[in-house]
Amino acid sequence: MVKRNEKIDLYKGILILLVVVGHFQRDLLHDIIFLFHMPLFFMISGMLQKRMNLISIVYLKNKISNLVLPYICYLLLDYVVCKHEFSLLYFVKMCWGGRAFDGVYWYITCFIATLFLFHFLLEHFSDKTVKCLIIAGGGISVIESYIAESIHLLKSPGVPWNLDVALLAVVYLAIGFYHKERINLWLAKGSKKSDIFAVLTTCILVVFCIFNYWGGRRVYYFDMKQLFYKELFMAIVIPCAFGIVLCRLVYWIDIVDTFKWLKKGLCYLGQMTLPIMYLHVPLNTWKVEVKYGRIVYMLIGVCVPIVFTVLLNRFTIMRKLFGLPDLR
């Protein structure tokens, strides 16, 4: 079994918690979390990629197999078991994917497209050219964001499987890939300069959020799935700033003994990002009027997938079908 990187699991554990928190309802907390949580997932994925794998078509085919099967299983579980939807319309929406229906299903298809796009660029161009093309692609994605305001079909049902969002997602994947050594230093190295910089960054982000949301207004908004990214500079800088802060938070949680139980819990969650990501919304979707707060929403969205994983991960076929970690 491949040894897991605890700091990465810790980081992913924090992010998946934020995903659940953000999906409770569209409020201030939702808007702030959406500024960075998905870009950081793509950056982490970029960090974990090796060049030899990215240029290997065999590796990418295996990646598709490992991601698409759970995608289909969770999709069927959601719409057939949870929502009891059997209509032809929902079947078409399921096949179309992306923005055609609610949920987090866009992420996996977009991620696969992003990997193939990055694979193509690395295989055919120098790193310098790849970086230029990626920035150009990010610029095109911003242009599409503006065009989508007047072309309703780009919003819904949108491009199949949210493939167009890969133009922006590859920017984040490349940041993680090309700067993995620097990011690992932020995660693992004790440094007063890094801590001071992270504190200053936190202060700047707080000021930005106060200005952005003062008086109930919302000057800047970001949502990858729905094509809300109007400025490429902000779309890069803001997630990176939050990423730096979270890196130092992970560092301190990792080394301070007082946080050892918190670390253990978050690392545990970091291994279960796939079942938590896929299940937390369906589990909180009811056909009857049941109202509860964010805490209960989080408990249902996190604890039930944990139980689901613990009960089924011992079976190889279940790990493959639902993308469960091997906890044995």
mmCIF file of C-alpha atoms in Angstrom:
data_model
loop_
_atom_site.group_PDB
_atom_site.id
_atom_site.type_symbol
_atom_site.label_atom_id
_atom_site.label_comp_id
_atom_site.label_asym_id
_atom_site.label_seq_id
_atom_site.Cartn_x
_atom_site.Cartn_y
_atom_site.Cartn_z
ATOM 1 C CA MET A 1 0.000 0.000 0.000
ATOM 2 C CA VAL A 2 1.299 3.470 -0.926
ATOM 3 C CA LYS A 3 2.137 5.548 2.151
ATOM 4 C CA ARG A 4 -0.203 8.501 2.431
ATOM 5 C CA ASN A 5 0.972 12.067 2.957
ATOM 6 C CA GLU A 6 -0.599 13.090 6.268
ATOM 7 C CA LYS A 7 -0.279 16.799 5.580
ATOM 8 C CA ILE A 8 -2.115 16.449 2.283
ATOM 9 C CA ASP A 9 -4.823 14.368 3.975
ATOM 10 C CA LEU A 10 -5.069 17.042 6.672
ATOM 11 C CA TYR A 11 -5.377 19.757 4.027
ATOM 12 C CA LYS A 12 -8.019 17.793 2.119
ATOM 13 C CA GLY A 13 -9.873 17.109 5.368
ATOM 14 C CA ILE A 14 -10.191 20.845 6.003
ATOM 15 C CA LEU A 15 -11.310 21.493 2.428
ATOM 16 C CA ILE A 16 -13.958 18.759 2.368
ATOM 17 C CA LEU A 17 -15.389 20.101 5.625
ATOM 18 C CA LEU A 18 -15.588 23.530 4.012
ATOM 19 C CA VAL A 19 -17.358 21.990 1.009
ATOM 20 C CA VAL A 20 -20.072 20.603 3.300
ATOM 21 C CA VAL A 21 -20.328 23.871 5.247
ATOM 22 C CA GLY A 22 -20.618 25.895 2.045
ATOM 23 C CA HIS A 23 -23.376 23.749 0.535
ATOM 24 C CA PHE A 24 -25.801 24.245 3.430
ATOM 25 C CA GLN A 25 -27.252 27.410 1.932
ATOM 26 C CA ARG A 26 -26.255 30.420 -0.152
ATOM 27 C CA ASP A 27 -25.188 32.934 2.461
ATOM 28 C CA LEU A 28 -22.061 34.890 3.385
ATOM 29 C CA LEU A 29 -20.172 31.789 4.524
ATOM 30 C CA HIS A 30 -21.086 30.017 1.286
ATOM 31 C CA ASP A 31 -19.799 32.933 -0.802
ATOM 32 C CA ILE A 32 -16.479 33.148 1.058
ATOM 33 C CA ILE A 33 -15.809 29.398 0.875
ATOM 34 C CA PHE A 34 -16.608 29.379 -2.839
ATOM 35 C CA LEU A 35 -13.821 31.902 -3.407
ATOM 36 C CA PHE A 36 -11.195 29.191 -2.956
ATOM 37 C CA HIS A 37 -12.307 25.650 -2.077
ATOM 38 C CA MET A 38 -12.544 24.116 -5.581
ATOM 39 C CA PRO A 39 -9.414 25.857 -6.952
ATOM 40 C CA LEU A 40 -7.444 24.483 -3.997
ATOM 41 C CA PHE A 41 -8.656 20.944 -4.699
ATOM 42 C CA PHE A 42 -7.309 21.291 -8.244
ATOM 43 C CA MET A 43 -4.020 22.699 -6.911
ATOM 44 C CA ILE A 44 -3.618 19.758 -4.530
ATOM 45 C CA SER A 45 -4.295 17.384 -7.409
ATOM 46 C CA GLY A 46 -1.583 19.149 -9.397
ATOM 47 C CA MET A 47 0.831 18.757 -6.491
ATOM 48 C CA LEU A 48 0.261 15.019 -6.438
ATOM 49 C CA GLN A 49 0.860 14.524 -10.160
ATOM 50 C CA LYS A 50 4.195 13.296 -11.505
ATOM 51 C CA ARG A 51 5.320 14.319 -14.979
ATOM 52 C CA MET A 52 5.951 10.707 -16.001
ATOM 53 C CA ASN A 53 2.329 9.886 -15.118
ATOM 54 C CA LEU A 54 0.831 12.912 -16.828
ATOM 55 C CA ILE A 55 2.485 12.060 -20.128
ATOM 56 C CA SER A 56 1.432 8.402 -19.848
ATOM 57 C CA ILE A 57 -1.833 7.599 -21.610
ATOM 58 C CA VAL A 58 -1.999 4.298 -19.681
ATOM 59 C CA TYR A 59 -1.985 6.210 -16.376
ATOM 60 C CA LEU A 60 -4.752 8.518 -17.599
ATOM 61 C CA LYS A 61 -6.883 5.586 -18.753
ATOM 62 C CA ASN A 62 -6.535 3.993 -15.309
ATOM 63 C CA LYS A 63 -7.430 7.336 -13.753
ATOM 64 C CA ILE A 64 -10.611 7.465 -15.821
ATOM 65 C CA SER A 65 -11.541 3.950 -14.719
ATOM 66 C CA ASN A 66 -10.950 4.794 -11.054
ATOM 67 C CA LEU A 67 -12.999 8.005 -11.204
ATOM 68 C CA VAL A 68 -15.810 7.331 -13.676
ATOM 69 C CA LEU A 69 -17.107 4.155 -12.035
ATOM 70 C CA PRO A 70 -17.708 5.844 -8.638
ATOM 71 C CA TYR A 71 -19.148 8.845 -10.510
ATOM 72 C CA ILE A 72 -21.784 6.624 -12.143
ATOM 73 C CA CYS A 73 -22.512 4.669 -8.940
ATOM 74 C CA TYR A 74 -23.031 7.782 -6.795
ATOM 75 C CA LEU A 75 -25.098 9.398 -9.541
ATOM 76 C CA LEU A 76 -27.437 6.396 -9.671
ATOM 77 C CA LEU A 77 -27.544 6.222 -5.879
ATOM 78 C CA ASP A 78 -28.544 9.882 -5.732
ATOM 79 C CA TYR A 79 -31.209 9.957 -8.434
ATOM 80 C CA VAL A 80 -32.657 6.450 -8.127
ATOM 81 C CA VAL A 81 -32.411 5.748 -4.382
ATOM 82 C CA CYS A 82 -32.508 9.223 -2.825
ATOM 83 C CA LYS A 83 -34.561 11.276 -5.293
ATOM 84 C CA HIS A 84 -36.591 8.424 -6.821
ATOM 85 C CA GLU A 85 -36.266 9.989 -10.256
ATOM 86 C CA PHE A 86 -36.859 7.624 -13.178
ATOM 87 C CA SER A 87 -37.994 10.013 -15.921
ATOM 88 C CA LEU A 88 -36.377 10.271 -19.354
ATOM 89 C CA LEU A 89 -35.573 13.942 -18.644
ATOM 90 C CA TYR A 90 -33.451 13.052 -15.633
ATOM 91 C CA PHE A 91 -31.717 10.298 -17.584
ATOM 92 C CA VAL A 92 -30.777 12.844 -20.277
ATOM 93 C CA LYS A 93 -29.545 15.245 -17.600
ATOM 94 C CA MET A 94 -27.459 12.480 -16.019
ATOM 95 C CA CYS A 95 -25.845 11.741 -19.387
ATOM 96 C CA TRP A 96 -25.236 15.439 -20.063
ATOM 97 C CA GLY A 97 -23.784 16.115 -16.604
ATOM 98 C CA GLY A 98 -22.131 19.389 -15.591
ATOM 99 C CA ARG A 99 -24.493 22.323 -15.086
ATOM 100 C CA ALA A 100 -27.511 20.344 -16.318
ATOM 101 C CA PHE A 101 -28.349 19.223 -12.788
ATOM 102 C CA ASP A 102 -27.608 20.023 -9.167
ATOM 103 C CA GLY A 103 -24.796 18.503 -7.181
ATOM 104 C CA VAL A 104 -21.034 18.173 -7.262
ATOM 105 C CA TYR A 105 -20.863 15.740 -10.190
ATOM 106 C CA TRP A 106 -19.299 18.357 -12.464
ATOM 107 C CA TYR A 107 -16.003 18.178 -10.579
ATOM 108 C CA ILE A 108 -14.901 14.685 -11.616
ATOM 109 C CA THR A 109 -15.699 15.078 -15.325
ATOM 110 C CA CYS A 110 -14.024 18.487 -15.341
ATOM 111 C CA PHE A 111 -11.013 17.061 -13.495
ATOM 112 C CA ILE A 112 -10.609 14.258 -16.046
ATOM 113 C CA ALA A 113 -10.813 16.773 -18.904
ATOM 114 C CA THR A 114 -8.256 18.951 -17.119
ATOM 115 C CA LEU A 115 -5.814 16.045 -16.781
ATOM 116 C CA PHE A 116 -6.105 15.233 -20.492
ATOM 117 C CA LEU A 117 -5.694 18.874 -21.455
ATOM 118 C CA PHE A 118 -2.558 19.166 -19.303
ATOM 119 C CA HIS A 119 -1.306 15.846 -20.718
ATOM 120 C CA PHE A 120 -1.682 17.169 -24.273
ATOM 121 C CA LEU A 121 0.135 20.413 -23.457
ATOM 122 C CA LEU A 122 3.041 18.723 -21.670
ATOM 123 C CA GLU A 123 3.460 16.204 -24.465
ATOM 124 C CA HIS A 124 3.582 18.739 -27.298
ATOM 125 C CA PHE A 125 5.107 21.927 -25.880
ATOM 126 C CA SER A 126 7.913 23.178 -23.657
ATOM 127 C CA ASP A 127 7.076 24.177 -20.088
ATOM 128 C CA LYS A 128 7.422 27.850 -20.961
ATOM 129 C CA THR A 129 4.945 27.517 -23.826
ATOM 130 C CA VAL A 130 2.632 25.376 -21.683
ATOM 131 C CA LYS A 131 2.439 28.114 -19.055
ATOM 132 C CA CYS A 132 1.641 30.748 -21.681
ATOM 133 C CA LEU A 133 -1.055 28.578 -23.268
ATOM 134 C CA ILE A 134 -2.593 27.842 -19.872
ATOM 135 C CA ILE A 135 -2.850 31.545 -19.040
ATOM 136 C CA ALA A 136 -4.352 32.162 -22.484
ATOM 137 C CA GLY A 137 -6.873 29.392 -21.833
ATOM 138 C CA GLY A 138 -7.722 30.975 -18.493
ATOM 139 C CA GLY A 139 -8.330 34.250 -20.313
ATOM 140 C CA ILE A 140 -10.674 32.502 -22.756
ATOM 141 C CA SER A 141 -12.594 31.006 -19.828
ATOM 142 C CA VAL A 142 -13.122 34.511 -18.409
ATOM 143 C CA ILE A 143 -14.414 35.697 -21.797
ATOM 144 C CA GLU A 144 -16.829 32.749 -21.827
ATOM 145 C CA SER A 145 -18.006 33.785 -18.356
ATOM 146 C CA TYR A 146 -19.086 37.154 -19.793
ATOM 147 C CA ILE A 147 -20.642 35.613 -22.911
ATOM 148 C CA ALA A 148 -22.653 33.181 -20.772
ATOM 149 C CA GLU A 149 -24.560 36.144 -19.309
ATOM 150 C CA SER A 150 -26.323 36.617 -22.658
ATOM 151 C CA ILE A 151 -26.331 33.033 -23.950
ATOM 152 C CA HIS A 152 -28.557 31.086 -21.588
ATOM 153 C CA LEU A 153 -27.613 27.687 -23.040
ATOM 154 C CA LEU A 154 -24.052 28.154 -21.788
ATOM 155 C CA LYS A 155 -25.444 28.378 -18.254
ATOM 156 C CA SER A 156 -28.013 25.613 -18.542
ATOM 157 C CA PRO A 157 -27.608 22.901 -19.646
ATOM 158 C CA GLY A 158 -24.128 24.207 -20.469
ATOM 159 C CA VAL A 159 -21.287 22.350 -22.140
ATOM 160 C CA PRO A 160 -21.533 18.581 -21.435
ATOM 161 C CA TRP A 161 -19.770 17.478 -18.229
ATOM 162 C CA ASN A 162 -18.556 21.078 -17.609
ATOM 163 C CA LEU A 163 -15.668 20.434 -19.996
ATOM 164 C CA ASP A 164 -15.324 24.167 -20.668
ATOM 165 C CA VAL A 165 -14.394 24.818 -17.024
ATOM 166 C CA ALA A 166 -11.232 22.756 -17.643
ATOM 167 C CA LEU A 167 -9.744 25.879 -19.270
ATOM 168 C CA LEU A 168 -9.712 27.541 -15.853
ATOM 169 C CA ALA A 169 -9.153 24.386 -13.811
ATOM 170 C CA VAL A 170 -5.913 23.634 -15.671
ATOM 171 C CA VAL A 171 -4.554 26.960 -14.379
ATOM 172 C CA TYR A 172 -4.938 25.714 -10.800
ATOM 173 C CA LEU A 173 -3.670 22.226 -11.643
ATOM 174 C CA ALA A 174 -0.567 23.788 -13.206
ATOM 175 C CA ILE A 175 0.034 25.990 -10.148
ATOM 176 C CA GLY A 176 0.086 22.891 -7.955
ATOM 177 C CA PHE A 177 2.228 20.962 -10.439
ATOM 178 C CA TYR A 178 4.882 23.600 -11.106
ATOM 179 C CA HIS A 179 5.064 24.943 -7.545
ATOM 180 C CA LYS A 180 4.745 21.723 -5.549
ATOM 181 C CA GLU A 181 8.152 22.148 -3.878
ATOM 182 C CA ARG A 182 7.295 25.641 -2.651
ATOM 183 C CA ILE A 183 3.866 24.499 -1.454
ATOM 184 C CA ASN A 184 5.443 21.575 0.412
ATOM 185 C CA LEU A 185 7.755 24.044 2.166
ATOM 186 C CA TRP A 186 4.719 26.065 3.258
ATOM 187 C CA LEU A 187 3.195 22.858 4.601
ATOM 188 C CA ALA A 188 6.217 21.325 6.301
ATOM 189 C CA LYS A 189 8.897 23.902 7.153
ATOM 190 C CA GLY A 190 8.904 25.958 10.326
ATOM 191 C CA SER A 191 9.504 29.565 9.350
ATOM 192 C CA LYS A 192 8.727 32.829 11.136
ATOM 193 C CA LYS A 193 8.771 34.670 7.810
ATOM 194 C CA SER A 194 6.174 32.261 6.422
ATOM 195 C CA ASP A 195 4.002 32.680 9.515
ATOM 196 C CA ILE A 196 4.228 36.469 9.397
ATOM 197 C CA PHE A 197 3.403 36.432 5.695
ATOM 198 C CA ALA A 198 0.430 34.124 6.350
ATOM 199 C CA VAL A 199 -0.844 36.444 9.114
ATOM 200 C CA LEU A 200 -0.527 39.491 6.847
ATOM 201 C CA THR A 201 -2.288 37.568 4.070
ATOM 202 C CA THR A 202 -5.079 36.690 6.497
ATOM 203 C CA CYS A 203 -5.490 40.353 7.415
ATOM 204 C CA ILE A 204 -5.660 41.352 3.741
ATOM 205 C CA LEU A 205 -8.266 38.650 3.082
ATOM 206 C CA VAL A 206 -10.348 39.823 6.041
ATOM 207 C CA VAL A 207 -10.247 43.406 4.762
ATOM 208 C CA PHE A 208 -11.158 42.183 1.275
ATOM 209 C CA CYS A 209 -14.128 40.189 2.582
ATOM 210 C CA ILE A 210 -15.357 43.119 4.688
ATOM 211 C CA PHE A 211 -15.216 45.412 1.662
ATOM 212 C CA ASN A 212 -16.690 42.781 -0.676
ATOM 213 C CA TYR A 213 -19.696 41.928 1.501
ATOM 214 C CA TRP A 214 -20.261 45.162 3.419
ATOM 215 C CA GLY A 215 -23.901 46.055 3.834
ATOM 216 C CA GLY A 216 -25.139 42.840 2.271
ATOM 217 C CA ARG A 217 -23.707 43.636 -1.159
ATOM 218 C CA ARG A 218 -21.458 41.316 -3.131
ATOM 219 C CA VAL A 219 -18.938 43.034 -5.383
ATOM 220 C CA TYR A 220 -16.918 39.957 -6.359
ATOM 221 C CA TYR A 221 -18.287 36.416 -6.652
ATOM 222 C CA PHE A 222 -16.688 33.166 -7.786
ATOM 223 C CA ASP A 223 -18.219 29.816 -8.692
ATOM 224 C CA MET A 224 -16.392 27.461 -11.058
ATOM 225 C CA LYS A 225 -19.356 25.251 -11.892
ATOM 226 C CA GLN A 226 -21.651 28.160 -12.842
ATOM 227 C CA LEU A 227 -19.017 30.122 -14.839
ATOM 228 C CA PHE A 228 -18.802 32.995 -12.345
ATOM 229 C CA TYR A 229 -15.221 34.171 -12.817
ATOM 230 C CA LYS A 230 -14.992 37.646 -14.275
ATOM 231 C CA GLU A 231 -11.314 38.413 -13.632
ATOM 232 C CA LEU A 232 -8.445 35.992 -14.179
ATOM 233 C CA PHE A 233 -6.109 37.898 -11.849
ATOM 234 C CA MET A 234 -8.547 37.716 -8.919
ATOM 235 C CA ALA A 235 -9.432 34.122 -9.800
ATOM 236 C CA ILE A 236 -5.776 33.191 -9.307
ATOM 237 C CA VAL A 237 -4.644 35.479 -6.495
ATOM 238 C CA ILE A 238 -7.534 34.950 -4.073
ATOM 239 C CA PRO A 239 -7.423 31.105 -4.017
ATOM 240 C CA CYS A 240 -3.617 31.218 -3.747
ATOM 241 C CA ALA A 241 -3.876 33.629 -0.802
ATOM 242 C CA PHE A 242 -6.337 31.358 1.001
ATOM 243 C CA GLY A 243 -4.115 28.425 0.095
ATOM 244 C CA ILE A 244 -1.100 30.013 1.804
ATOM 245 C CA VAL A 245 -3.107 30.621 4.977
ATOM 246 C CA LEU A 246 -4.394 27.040 4.998
ATOM 247 C CA CYS A 247 -0.858 25.690 4.435
ATOM 248 C CA ARG A 248 0.374 27.372 7.596
ATOM 249 C CA LEU A 249 -2.741 26.283 9.476
ATOM 250 C CA VAL A 250 -2.008 22.694 8.442
ATOM 251 C CA TYR A 251 1.610 23.102 9.556
ATOM 252 C CA TRP A 252 0.626 24.218 13.055
ATOM 253 C CA ILE A 253 -2.132 21.631 13.484
ATOM 254 C CA ASP A 254 0.424 19.016 12.488
ATOM 255 C CA ILE A 255 3.131 19.969 14.982
ATOM 256 C CA VAL A 256 1.163 21.113 18.049
ATOM 257 C CA ASP A 257 0.357 18.213 20.393
ATOM 258 C CA THR A 258 -2.815 19.933 21.613
ATOM 259 C CA PHE A 259 -4.275 19.488 18.137
ATOM 260 C CA LYS A 260 -3.372 15.813 17.740
ATOM 261 C CA TRP A 261 -6.990 14.630 17.914
ATOM 262 C CA LEU A 262 -8.074 17.353 15.522
ATOM 263 C CA LYS A 263 -5.258 16.310 13.201
ATOM 264 C CA LYS A 264 -6.261 12.653 13.394
ATOM 265 C CA GLY A 265 -9.903 13.470 12.643
ATOM 266 C CA LEU A 266 -9.123 15.768 9.727
ATOM 267 C CA CYS A 267 -6.635 13.279 8.237
ATOM 268 C CA TYR A 268 -9.355 10.639 8.477
ATOM 269 C CA LEU A 269 -11.751 12.905 6.590
ATOM 270 C CA GLY A 270 -9.032 13.675 4.054
ATOM 271 C CA GLN A 271 -9.004 10.012 3.064
ATOM 272 C CA MET A 272 -12.767 10.063 2.492
ATOM 273 C CA THR A 273 -13.165 13.113 0.285
ATOM 274 C CA LEU A 274 -14.888 11.183 -2.510
ATOM 275 C CA PRO A 275 -17.759 9.615 -0.489
ATOM 276 C CA ILE A 276 -18.253 12.813 1.532
ATOM 277 C CA MET A 277 -18.251 14.950 -1.618
ATOM 278 C CA TYR A 278 -20.768 12.761 -3.398
ATOM 279 C CA LEU A 279 -23.062 11.888 -0.490
ATOM 280 C CA HIS A 280 -23.410 15.025 1.641
ATOM 281 C CA VAL A 281 -25.923 16.744 -0.679
ATOM 282 C CA PRO A 282 -28.168 13.714 -1.409
ATOM 283 C CA LEU A 283 -28.216 12.800 2.289
ATOM 284 C CA ASN A 284 -29.558 16.257 3.081
ATOM 285 C CA THR A 285 -32.202 16.202 0.342
ATOM 286 C CA TRP A 286 -35.611 15.202 1.653
ATOM 287 C CA LYS A 287 -39.023 14.842 0.059
ATOM 288 C CA VAL A 288 -40.658 16.085 3.269
ATOM 289 C CA GLU A 289 -40.348 19.398 5.074
ATOM 290 C CA VAL A 290 -37.488 18.756 7.476
ATOM 291 C CA LYS A 291 -35.636 21.887 8.502
ATOM 292 C CA TYR A 292 -32.455 22.007 10.551
ATOM 293 C CA GLY A 293 -29.361 24.132 10.908
ATOM 294 C CA ARG A 294 -25.857 23.981 9.488
ATOM 295 C CA ILE A 295 -24.460 21.870 12.342
ATOM 296 C CA VAL A 296 -26.965 19.052 11.797
ATOM 297 C CA TYR A 297 -26.418 19.365 8.033
ATOM 298 C CA MET A 298 -22.672 18.900 8.606
ATOM 299 C CA LEU A 299 -23.147 15.953 10.966
ATOM 300 C CA ILE A 300 -25.361 14.166 8.449
ATOM 301 C CA GLY A 301 -23.147 15.086 5.492
ATOM 302 C CA VAL A 302 -19.938 13.933 7.181
ATOM 303 C CA CYS A 303 -20.843 11.195 9.674
ATOM 304 C CA VAL A 304 -23.069 9.090 7.407
ATOM 305 C CA PRO A 305 -20.418 8.892 4.627
ATOM 306 C CA ILE A 306 -17.874 7.894 7.292
ATOM 307 C CA VAL A 307 -20.125 5.044 8.457
ATOM 308 C CA PHE A 308 -20.769 4.134 4.807
ATOM 309 C CA THR A 309 -17.008 3.980 4.172
ATOM 310 C CA VAL A 310 -16.162 2.035 7.335
ATOM 311 C CA LEU A 311 -18.822 -0.576 6.644
ATOM 312 C CA LEU A 312 -18.008 -1.109 2.971
ATOM 313 C CA ASN A 313 -14.279 -0.433 2.559
ATOM 314 C CA ARG A 314 -13.354 -3.965 3.613
ATOM 315 C CA PHE A 315 -14.806 -5.248 0.337
ATOM 316 C CA THR A 316 -12.588 -4.756 -2.715
ATOM 317 C CA ILE A 317 -15.539 -4.466 -5.089
ATOM 318 C CA MET A 318 -17.123 -1.737 -2.938
ATOM 319 C CA ARG A 319 -13.866 0.219 -2.801
ATOM 320 C CA LYS A 320 -13.747 0.115 -6.583
ATOM 321 C CA LEU A 321 -17.428 0.953 -7.126
ATOM 322 C CA PHE A 322 -17.547 3.872 -4.691
ATOM 323 C CA GLY A 323 -13.928 5.093 -4.634
ATOM 324 C CA LEU A 324 -13.484 4.224 -0.963
ATOM 325 C CA PRO A 325 -10.084 4.340 0.765
ATOM 326 C CA ASP A 326 -8.530 1.137 2.014
ATOM 327 C CA LEU A 327 -8.709 1.533 5.812
ATOM 328 C CA ARG A 328 -7.549 -1.986 6.663
#
